[in-house]
Short mmCIF file of C-alpha atoms in Angstrom, two decimals:
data_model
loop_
_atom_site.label_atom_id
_atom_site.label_comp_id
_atom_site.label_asym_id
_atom_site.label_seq_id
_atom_site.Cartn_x
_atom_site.Cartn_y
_atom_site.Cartn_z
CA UNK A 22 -64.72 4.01 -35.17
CA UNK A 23 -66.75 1.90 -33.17
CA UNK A 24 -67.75 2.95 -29.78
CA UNK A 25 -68.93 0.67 -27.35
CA UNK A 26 -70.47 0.51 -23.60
CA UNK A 27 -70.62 -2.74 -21.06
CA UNK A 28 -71.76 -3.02 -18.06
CA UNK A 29 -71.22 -5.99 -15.61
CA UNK A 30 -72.09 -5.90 -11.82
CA UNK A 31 -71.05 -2.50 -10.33
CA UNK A 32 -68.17 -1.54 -13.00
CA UNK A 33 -68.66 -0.46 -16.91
CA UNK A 34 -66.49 0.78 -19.71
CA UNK A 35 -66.10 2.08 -22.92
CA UNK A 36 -64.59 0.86 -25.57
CA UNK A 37 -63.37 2.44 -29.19
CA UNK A 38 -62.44 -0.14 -31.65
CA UNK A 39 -61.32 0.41 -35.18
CA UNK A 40 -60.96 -2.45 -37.90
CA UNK A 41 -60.69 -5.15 -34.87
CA UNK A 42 -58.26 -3.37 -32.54
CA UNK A 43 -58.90 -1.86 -29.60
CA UNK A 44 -58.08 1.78 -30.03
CA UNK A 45 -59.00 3.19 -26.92
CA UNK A 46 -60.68 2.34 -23.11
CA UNK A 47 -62.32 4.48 -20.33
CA UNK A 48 -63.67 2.96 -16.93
CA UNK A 49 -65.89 3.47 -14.93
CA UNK A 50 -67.36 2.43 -10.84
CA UNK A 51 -71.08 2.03 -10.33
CA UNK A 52 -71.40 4.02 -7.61
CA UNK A 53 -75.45 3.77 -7.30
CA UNK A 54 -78.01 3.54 -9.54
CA UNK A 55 -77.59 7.17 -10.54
CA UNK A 56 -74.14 7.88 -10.19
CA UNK A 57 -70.89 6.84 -11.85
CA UNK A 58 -67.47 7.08 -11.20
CA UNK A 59 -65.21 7.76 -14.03
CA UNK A 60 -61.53 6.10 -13.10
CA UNK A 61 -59.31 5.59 -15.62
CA UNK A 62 -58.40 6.90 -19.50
CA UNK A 63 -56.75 4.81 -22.34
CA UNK A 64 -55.51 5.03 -25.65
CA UNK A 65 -53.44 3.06 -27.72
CA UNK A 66 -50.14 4.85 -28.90
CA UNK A 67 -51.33 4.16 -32.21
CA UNK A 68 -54.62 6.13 -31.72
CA UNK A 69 -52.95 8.87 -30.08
CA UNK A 70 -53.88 12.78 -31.18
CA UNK A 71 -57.03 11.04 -32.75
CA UNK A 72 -59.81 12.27 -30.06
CA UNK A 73 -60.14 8.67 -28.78
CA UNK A 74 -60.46 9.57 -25.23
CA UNK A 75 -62.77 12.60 -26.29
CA UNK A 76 -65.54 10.27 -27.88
CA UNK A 77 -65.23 7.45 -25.34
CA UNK A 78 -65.80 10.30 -23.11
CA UNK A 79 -68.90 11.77 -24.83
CA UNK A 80 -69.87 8.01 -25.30
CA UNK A 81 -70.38 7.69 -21.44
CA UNK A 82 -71.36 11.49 -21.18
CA UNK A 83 -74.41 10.10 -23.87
CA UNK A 84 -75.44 7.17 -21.44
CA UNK A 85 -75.72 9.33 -18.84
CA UNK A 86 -78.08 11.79 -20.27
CA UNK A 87 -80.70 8.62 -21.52
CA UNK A 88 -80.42 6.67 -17.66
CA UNK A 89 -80.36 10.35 -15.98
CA UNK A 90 -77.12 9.25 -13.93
CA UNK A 91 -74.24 12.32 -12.45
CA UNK A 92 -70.44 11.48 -13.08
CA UNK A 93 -68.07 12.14 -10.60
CA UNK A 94 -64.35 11.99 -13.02
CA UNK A 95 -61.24 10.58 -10.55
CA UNK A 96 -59.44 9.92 -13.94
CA UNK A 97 -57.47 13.13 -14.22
CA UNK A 98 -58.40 13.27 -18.05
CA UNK A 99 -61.50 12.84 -17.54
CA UNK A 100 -61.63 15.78 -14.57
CA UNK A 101 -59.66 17.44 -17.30
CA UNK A 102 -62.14 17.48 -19.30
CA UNK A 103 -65.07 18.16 -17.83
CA UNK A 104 -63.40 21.47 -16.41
CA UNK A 105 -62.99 22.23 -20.49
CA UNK A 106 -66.39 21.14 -22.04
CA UNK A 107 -69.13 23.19 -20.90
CA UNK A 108 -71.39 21.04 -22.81
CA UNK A 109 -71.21 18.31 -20.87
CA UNK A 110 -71.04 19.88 -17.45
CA UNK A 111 -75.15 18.61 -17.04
CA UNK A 112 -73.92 15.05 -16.08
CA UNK A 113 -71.50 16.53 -13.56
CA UNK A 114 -72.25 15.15 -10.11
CA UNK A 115 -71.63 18.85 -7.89
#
């Protein structure tokens, strides 16, 4: 699966593709220059049970470590998530 992460103005994403479709989808707000805003989760019904929303997750978690920027998660996956993984609980803005 290919993971992906763009940037344009003051919103980003990630995006999972897999042989040309889009499997899965995770937003995020720039907030400021250190500080992102994770706002919304999706996966294709087709990807489902897959961990699609897990590595786009851990593909934003990864940008975060290397630009030193907190994540707030709205997305109630997301918030999900971050109460689960302790590994990733560095990038959580407190």
């Amino acid at each position: 699966m290919e993971l992906i992460i763009k940037e344009q103005e003051n919103k980003g994403f990630a995006m999972a593709r897999e042989d040309n479709k889009r499997a899965g989808l995770m937003t995020y707000s720039i907030a400021r220059k250190n500080h992102i805003i994770i706002d919304h989760t999706e996966v294709d019904p087709e990807f489902k049970g897959k961990n699609v929303g897990k590595q786009l997750l851990y593909k934003i978690v990864e940008m975060a470590r290397e630009k030193n920027i907190k994540i707030t998660p709205l997305c109630p996956y997301a918030n999900a998530q971050f109460k689960k993984l302790t590994d990733i609980q560095d990038v959580l803005k407190k």
